[in-house]
């Protein structure tokens, strides 16, 4: 691997995290980032695809799961931290993903981030995660609340998707399809971040811009959309945001647009315009990349948002 490839490491922790990493691997993201899968469940890890795989907690869980216990997830991650770190290395950007609610994601992600925050404070620490569905029960919600609170203290940016917001549009889908869709949302977000960092835009965006949006940037929300033109793609991206976030005076927005060659300046400018009006964000970065494709793809990211749902779960109220 070249020095550039080593600049980003993506670590998937637990079942949801490993599924997301597998999805990224299948999208060829390992050309631009190192993909690491970490889990207690041996069978699940074997099925995953990643550049590196680390089975943790063998002495405690014997290759099985954590039983949904956060303290077990935190313990096995702490005990086996050195094997995880030896695969993760010291990249310029660390992206950690997993689902909140079980033991590994909620317990393990914070342990890894805490190590990097203390040892390498300059590394940009990003988290891409989900908050469980209400129907999964109170215990999962408590695990998730605990995990989220820790993550928000340890990461530069915590990109959060509330599964319940997605639920309304997928309630008629088979269960497996619903979870696959969640993996896809997480994977698209991470792939978008990697593309911005590694490829930039033909117009407009640099690592420094991405860092401005995401360094010390609290809670983040993302949306992905495609369409036959920029307006349609950006409107779809806005309706695919799964957090009730609103912009604050500290918010930044980043809009990344991939279009075919023939898009005009006027049309491309619709994307940043629409997003800054929608979220009332004054600090905006915009990147445009030309690709050989026949539709338009938009990713939007807004940082330092305020979310009533997150405020209420963190202060102990039921969602
Ligand atoms: N994206 C995604 N989320 C999942 C999947 N399975 C479960 N989840 C969600 O992630 C949460 C954590 O589950 P899981 O990843 O199995 O926990 P862990 O293995 O202990 O970290 C669950 O409460 C679900 O909301 C999956 O396959 N993909
Ligand atoms: Mg699991």
Short mmCIF file of C-alpha atoms and ligand atoms in Angstrom, two decimals:
data_model
loop_
_atom_site.label_atom_id
_atom_site.label_comp_id
_atom_site.label_asym_id
_atom_site.label_seq_id
_atom_site.Cartn_x
_atom_site.Cartn_y
_atom_site.Cartn_z
CA UNK A 1 0.00 0.00 0.00
CA UNK A 2 1.24 3.48 -0.80
CA UNK A 3 1.69 6.26 1.73
CA UNK A 4 -1.46 7.95 0.42
CA UNK A 5 -3.57 4.82 0.89
CA UNK A 6 -2.45 4.69 4.48
CA UNK A 7 -3.85 8.12 5.17
CA UNK A 8 -7.37 6.86 5.88
CA UNK A 9 -8.33 3.82 7.91
CA UNK A 10 -11.95 2.73 8.20
CA UNK A 11 -12.71 0.45 11.14
CA UNK A 12 -16.01 -1.44 11.28
CA UNK A 13 -16.85 -2.65 14.79
CA UNK A 14 -19.49 -5.29 15.58
CA UNK A 15 -22.03 -6.83 13.18
CA UNK A 16 -23.31 -3.63 11.61
CA UNK A 17 -19.77 -2.24 11.37
CA UNK A 18 -18.42 -5.38 9.67
CA UNK A 19 -21.35 -5.43 7.24
CA UNK A 20 -20.63 -1.83 6.31
CA UNK A 21 -16.93 -2.56 5.78
CA UNK A 22 -17.84 -5.53 3.58
CA UNK A 23 -20.03 -3.25 1.52
CA UNK A 24 -17.17 -0.75 1.19
CA UNK A 25 -14.78 -3.52 0.18
CA UNK A 26 -17.19 -4.59 -2.55
CA UNK A 27 -17.32 -0.97 -3.73
CA UNK A 28 -13.50 -1.03 -4.14
CA UNK A 29 -12.95 1.56 -1.42
CA UNK A 30 -9.81 -0.27 -0.31
CA UNK A 31 -8.07 1.34 -3.28
CA UNK A 32 -8.20 4.57 -1.28
CA UNK A 33 -8.47 3.56 2.38
CA UNK A 34 -7.48 0.66 4.59
CA UNK A 35 -10.55 -1.33 5.67
CA UNK A 36 -10.43 -3.11 9.03
CA UNK A 37 -13.18 -5.35 10.46
CA UNK A 38 -13.30 -5.97 14.22
CA UNK A 39 -15.72 -8.35 15.93
CA UNK A 40 -16.24 -10.87 18.70
CA UNK A 41 -18.34 -13.14 16.47
CA UNK A 42 -15.98 -15.46 14.62
CA UNK A 43 -18.53 -16.70 12.08
CA UNK A 44 -19.59 -13.20 11.18
CA UNK A 45 -16.00 -12.02 10.86
CA UNK A 46 -15.15 -14.93 8.58
CA UNK A 47 -17.94 -13.95 6.22
CA UNK A 48 -16.86 -10.30 6.19
CA UNK A 49 -14.58 -8.84 3.53
CA UNK A 50 -11.89 -6.36 4.60
CA UNK A 51 -8.17 -5.66 4.21
CA UNK A 52 -7.62 -6.75 7.80
CA UNK A 53 -9.80 -8.67 10.24
CA UNK A 54 -9.37 -8.79 14.01
CA UNK A 55 -11.20 -11.24 16.24
CA UNK A 56 -11.39 -9.74 19.72
CA UNK A 57 -12.39 -11.15 23.10
CA UNK A 58 -11.67 -14.81 22.40
CA UNK A 59 -10.92 -15.50 26.05
CA UNK A 60 -14.11 -13.79 27.20
CA UNK A 61 -16.72 -14.59 24.54
CA UNK A 62 -15.09 -17.66 22.91
CA UNK A 63 -15.77 -16.44 19.38
CA UNK A 64 -19.40 -15.67 20.11
CA UNK A 65 -21.05 -12.28 20.56
CA UNK A 66 -21.16 -9.96 23.55
CA UNK A 67 -24.78 -10.86 24.29
CA UNK A 68 -25.67 -7.24 23.72
CA UNK A 69 -23.78 -6.12 26.84
CA UNK A 70 -21.92 -2.82 26.43
CA UNK A 71 -19.48 -3.46 29.27
CA UNK A 72 -18.43 -6.73 27.60
CA UNK A 73 -17.87 -4.90 24.30
CA UNK A 74 -15.77 -2.28 26.08
CA UNK A 75 -13.82 -4.91 28.01
CA UNK A 76 -12.87 -7.06 25.02
CA UNK A 77 -11.86 -4.01 23.04
CA UNK A 78 -9.68 -2.81 25.91
CA UNK A 79 -8.06 -6.23 26.39
CA UNK A 80 -7.31 -6.70 22.69
CA UNK A 81 -6.64 -3.08 21.84
CA UNK A 82 -3.03 -3.72 20.84
CA UNK A 83 -4.03 -6.20 18.09
CA UNK A 84 -6.61 -3.75 16.76
CA UNK A 85 -4.17 -0.82 16.81
CA UNK A 86 -1.52 -2.86 15.01
CA UNK A 87 -3.93 -3.16 12.05
CA UNK A 88 -5.37 0.36 12.24
CA UNK A 89 -1.97 2.09 12.34
CA UNK A 90 -1.76 5.86 12.68
CA UNK A 91 -3.64 7.23 9.66
CA UNK A 92 -4.30 10.90 8.97
CA UNK A 93 -8.05 10.24 9.19
CA UNK A 94 -9.74 7.53 11.21
CA UNK A 95 -13.31 6.61 10.36
CA UNK A 96 -15.07 4.29 12.80
CA UNK A 97 -18.42 2.72 11.95
CA UNK A 98 -20.90 0.43 13.65
CA UNK A 99 -24.48 0.30 14.88
CA UNK A 100 -25.40 1.60 18.32
CA UNK A 101 -27.56 -0.65 20.49
CA UNK A 102 -25.57 -3.90 20.80
CA UNK A 103 -22.44 -4.60 22.81
CA UNK A 104 -19.60 -4.20 20.34
CA UNK A 105 -20.53 -1.03 18.52
CA UNK A 106 -21.73 0.79 21.64
CA UNK A 107 -18.94 -0.49 23.92
CA UNK A 108 -16.05 -1.00 21.50
CA UNK A 109 -16.15 2.10 19.30
CA UNK A 110 -15.56 4.53 22.22
CA UNK A 111 -12.61 2.52 23.57
CA UNK A 112 -10.80 2.70 20.23
CA UNK A 113 -11.53 6.40 19.79
CA UNK A 114 -10.40 7.22 23.30
CA UNK A 115 -7.02 5.62 22.61
CA UNK A 116 -6.54 7.63 19.42
CA UNK A 117 -7.74 10.86 21.00
CA UNK A 118 -5.18 10.56 23.78
CA UNK A 119 -2.31 9.14 21.81
CA UNK A 120 -2.68 10.92 18.45
CA UNK A 121 -4.85 14.03 18.98
CA UNK A 122 -4.03 15.29 15.47
CA UNK A 123 -5.72 12.37 13.74
CA UNK A 124 -9.14 13.40 12.47
CA UNK A 125 -11.64 11.11 14.22
CA UNK A 126 -14.94 10.52 12.46
CA UNK A 127 -17.79 8.24 13.47
CA UNK A 128 -20.59 7.06 11.19
CA UNK A 129 -23.32 5.28 13.12
CA UNK A 130 -27.01 4.49 13.63
CA UNK A 131 -29.40 4.76 16.58
CA UNK A 132 -31.57 1.61 16.91
CA UNK A 133 -35.23 1.29 15.98
CA UNK A 134 -37.64 1.90 18.83
CA UNK A 135 -39.08 -1.62 18.31
CA UNK A 136 -35.71 -3.12 19.28
CA UNK A 137 -36.50 -2.31 22.90
CA UNK A 138 -35.39 -0.29 25.86
CA UNK A 139 -32.17 -2.17 26.54
CA UNK A 140 -30.83 -1.43 23.06
CA UNK A 141 -31.84 2.18 23.46
CA UNK A 142 -29.97 2.44 26.75
CA UNK A 143 -26.89 0.84 25.21
CA UNK A 144 -27.12 3.24 22.30
CA UNK A 145 -27.57 6.29 24.49
CA UNK A 146 -24.53 5.36 26.53
CA UNK A 147 -22.47 4.73 23.39
CA UNK A 148 -23.60 7.90 21.65
CA UNK A 149 -22.79 10.07 24.65
CA UNK A 150 -19.27 8.66 24.80
CA UNK A 151 -18.74 8.91 21.05
CA UNK A 152 -19.78 12.54 20.94
CA UNK A 153 -17.18 13.33 23.57
CA UNK A 154 -14.43 11.44 21.77
CA UNK A 155 -14.95 12.00 18.04
CA UNK A 156 -14.39 15.16 16.03
CA UNK A 157 -17.61 14.46 14.17
CA UNK A 158 -20.36 11.92 14.91
CA UNK A 159 -22.56 11.36 11.87
CA UNK A 160 -25.78 9.87 13.17
CA UNK A 161 -28.74 8.25 11.45
CA UNK A 162 -31.89 7.62 13.49
CA UNK A 163 -33.29 4.31 12.27
CA UNK A 164 -36.79 5.39 13.30
CA UNK A 165 -36.79 8.20 10.73
CA UNK A 166 -35.90 5.65 8.05
CA UNK A 167 -38.51 3.23 9.38
CA UNK A 168 -41.49 4.99 7.86
CA UNK A 169 -40.14 4.56 4.35
CA UNK A 170 -39.11 0.91 4.78
CA UNK A 171 -41.81 -0.58 7.01
CA UNK A 172 -43.16 -2.72 4.18
CA UNK A 173 -39.72 -4.08 3.27
CA UNK A 174 -38.43 -7.49 4.42
CA UNK A 175 -36.24 -7.18 7.53
CA UNK A 176 -33.02 -8.13 5.73
CA UNK A 177 -33.62 -5.54 3.04
CA UNK A 178 -34.10 -2.86 5.70
CA UNK A 179 -30.76 -3.64 7.35
CA UNK A 180 -29.03 -3.85 3.97
CA UNK A 181 -30.33 -0.38 3.25
CA UNK A 182 -28.85 0.84 6.54
CA UNK A 183 -25.50 -0.67 5.58
CA UNK A 184 -25.73 1.07 2.24
CA UNK A 185 -26.40 4.47 3.84
CA UNK A 186 -23.41 4.06 6.15
CA UNK A 187 -21.23 2.81 3.29
CA UNK A 188 -22.21 5.62 0.94
CA UNK A 189 -21.38 8.16 3.64
CA UNK A 190 -17.95 6.67 4.25
CA UNK A 191 -17.24 6.25 0.53
CA UNK A 192 -18.24 9.90 0.03
CA UNK A 193 -15.83 11.01 2.77
CA UNK A 194 -13.01 8.92 1.31
CA UNK A 195 -13.67 10.27 -2.19
CA UNK A 196 -13.66 13.87 -0.95
CA UNK A 197 -10.40 13.35 0.95
CA UNK A 198 -8.60 11.33 -1.72
CA UNK A 199 -9.97 12.62 -4.98
CA UNK A 200 -11.23 16.09 -4.09
CA UNK A 201 -13.31 17.75 -6.75
CA UNK A 202 -12.51 18.89 -10.23
CA UNK A 203 -13.82 22.11 -8.78
CA UNK A 204 -13.63 23.36 -5.33
CA UNK A 205 -12.88 21.03 -2.49
CA UNK A 206 -9.72 20.09 -0.62
CA UNK A 207 -8.70 18.13 2.45
CA UNK A 208 -8.50 21.44 4.33
CA UNK A 209 -12.13 22.16 3.51
CA UNK A 210 -13.21 18.72 4.64
CA UNK A 211 -11.25 19.20 7.84
CA UNK A 212 -12.87 22.58 8.49
CA UNK A 213 -16.29 20.93 8.27
CA UNK A 214 -15.43 17.95 10.43
CA UNK A 215 -12.77 18.91 13.01
CA UNK A 216 -14.28 19.41 16.46
CA UNK A 217 -17.67 19.44 14.77
CA UNK A 218 -20.13 17.74 17.13
CA UNK A 219 -23.09 16.00 15.62
CA UNK A 220 -23.39 15.60 11.87
CA UNK A 221 -26.07 14.58 9.44
CA UNK A 222 -25.80 13.35 5.88
CA UNK A 223 -28.06 12.79 2.92
CA UNK A 224 -27.48 11.05 -0.39
CA UNK A 225 -29.58 11.52 -3.48
CA UNK A 226 -29.52 10.81 -7.18
CA UNK A 227 -31.59 12.35 -9.94
CA UNK A 228 -31.75 13.19 -13.60
CA UNK A 229 -30.61 16.74 -12.81
CA UNK A 230 -28.96 18.61 -9.94
CA UNK A 231 -32.21 19.96 -8.51
CA UNK A 232 -33.79 16.51 -8.33
CA UNK A 233 -30.64 14.93 -6.84
CA UNK A 234 -30.23 17.59 -4.15
CA UNK A 235 -33.90 17.45 -3.20
CA UNK A 236 -33.64 13.66 -2.89
CA UNK A 237 -30.52 14.05 -0.75
CA UNK A 238 -32.38 16.42 1.59
CA UNK A 239 -35.30 14.00 1.91
CA UNK A 240 -32.85 11.16 2.65
CA UNK A 241 -31.43 12.81 5.79
CA UNK A 242 -32.17 10.56 8.78
CA UNK A 243 -31.65 13.01 11.62
CA UNK A 244 -33.87 15.84 12.86
CA UNK A 245 -30.86 18.17 12.85
CA UNK A 246 -31.00 21.92 12.43
CA UNK A 247 -28.13 24.21 11.55
CA UNK A 248 -26.52 26.33 14.29
CA UNK A 249 -24.16 29.30 14.18
CA UNK A 250 -21.29 26.76 14.34
CA UNK A 251 -22.54 24.63 11.47
CA UNK A 252 -20.72 24.00 8.23
CA UNK A 253 -22.24 22.38 5.20
CA UNK A 254 -20.48 20.46 2.50
CA UNK A 255 -22.12 19.50 -0.76
CA UNK A 256 -20.44 17.09 -3.11
CA UNK A 257 -21.92 16.73 -6.57
CA UNK A 258 -20.93 14.18 -9.22
CA UNK A 259 -22.33 14.89 -12.67
CA UNK A 260 -21.79 14.01 -16.30
CA UNK A 261 -19.57 16.38 -18.27
CA UNK A 262 -22.23 18.60 -19.80
CA UNK A 263 -23.65 20.19 -16.62
CA UNK A 264 -23.62 24.01 -16.65
CA UNK A 265 -22.34 26.28 -13.88
CA UNK A 266 -25.86 27.53 -13.36
CA UNK A 267 -27.26 24.08 -12.79
CA UNK A 268 -24.40 22.95 -10.54
CA UNK A 269 -24.87 26.02 -8.32
CA UNK A 270 -28.37 24.84 -7.42
CA UNK A 271 -26.88 22.26 -5.05
CA UNK A 272 -25.06 24.55 -2.57
CA UNK A 273 -27.81 27.15 -2.91
CA UNK A 274 -30.58 24.74 -1.98
CA UNK A 275 -28.67 23.24 0.96
CA UNK A 276 -27.64 26.56 2.49
CA UNK A 277 -31.22 27.84 2.28
CA UNK A 278 -32.70 24.63 3.70
CA UNK A 279 -30.40 24.46 6.73
CA UNK A 280 -29.67 28.20 7.08
CA UNK A 281 -25.96 27.49 7.04
CA UNK A 282 -23.69 30.35 6.04
CA UNK A 283 -20.42 28.41 5.93
CA UNK A 284 -20.58 26.23 2.88
CA UNK A 285 -18.10 24.15 0.90
CA UNK A 286 -18.98 22.82 -2.47
CA UNK A 287 -17.22 20.25 -4.59
CA UNK A 288 -18.04 19.15 -8.09
CA UNK A 289 -16.64 16.10 -9.81
CA UNK A 290 -17.17 15.05 -13.38
CA UNK A 291 -17.71 11.35 -13.83
CA UNK A 292 -18.76 9.17 -16.71
CA UNK A 293 -22.30 8.64 -15.51
CA UNK A 294 -25.74 9.43 -16.84
CA UNK A 295 -27.32 10.83 -13.69
CA UNK A 296 -26.40 13.25 -10.93
CA UNK A 297 -25.34 12.18 -7.47
CA UNK A 298 -25.31 14.49 -4.43
CA UNK A 299 -23.95 13.97 -0.93
CA UNK A 300 -24.61 16.61 1.68
CA UNK A 301 -23.03 16.81 5.11
CA UNK A 302 -23.94 19.34 7.79
CA UNK A 303 -21.85 19.48 10.97
CA UNK A 304 -22.42 20.93 14.43
CA UNK A 305 -26.16 20.42 14.11
CA UNK A 306 -28.59 20.48 16.96
CA UNK A 307 -31.08 17.59 17.18
CA UNK A 308 -34.04 17.51 19.57
CA UNK A 309 -34.01 13.69 19.52
CA UNK A 310 -30.37 13.52 20.53
CA UNK A 311 -30.80 16.19 23.20
CA UNK A 312 -33.72 14.27 24.69
CA UNK A 313 -32.10 10.82 24.68
CA UNK A 314 -28.95 12.27 26.20
CA UNK A 315 -30.95 13.90 28.96
CA UNK A 316 -32.70 10.61 29.74
CA UNK A 317 -36.05 11.03 28.00
CA UNK A 318 -37.61 8.31 25.93
CA UNK A 319 -37.47 8.88 22.19
N1 LIG B 1 -26.50 -1.18 9.39
C1 LIG B 1 -26.84 -2.30 10.04
N2 LIG B 1 -27.35 -2.18 11.24
C2 LIG B 1 -27.65 -3.31 11.90
C3 LIG B 1 -27.47 -4.60 11.36
N3 LIG B 1 -27.86 -5.50 12.28
C4 LIG B 1 -28.24 -4.78 13.35
N4 LIG B 1 -28.13 -3.46 13.13
C5 LIG B 1 -28.39 -2.31 14.00
O1 LIG B 1 -27.20 -2.12 14.75
C6 LIG B 1 -27.47 -2.24 16.13
C7 LIG B 1 -26.32 -2.97 16.78
O2 LIG B 1 -26.36 -4.34 16.40
P1 LIG B 1 -25.06 -5.17 16.16
O3 LIG B 1 -24.21 -4.52 15.14
O4 LIG B 1 -25.45 -6.60 15.94
O5 LIG B 1 -24.37 -5.06 17.58
P2 LIG B 1 -22.89 -5.49 17.92
O6 LIG B 1 -22.50 -6.58 17.00
O7 LIG B 1 -22.91 -5.92 19.34
O8 LIG B 1 -22.12 -4.23 17.76
C8 LIG B 1 -28.82 -2.96 16.22
O9 LIG B 1 -29.49 -2.56 17.38
C9 LIG B 1 -29.51 -2.51 14.96
O10 LIG B 1 -30.17 -1.27 15.15
C10 LIG B 1 -26.94 -4.69 10.05
O11 LIG B 1 -26.77 -5.75 9.47
N5 LIG B 1 -26.65 -3.50 9.44
MG1 LIG B 2 -24.05 -8.40 16.63
#
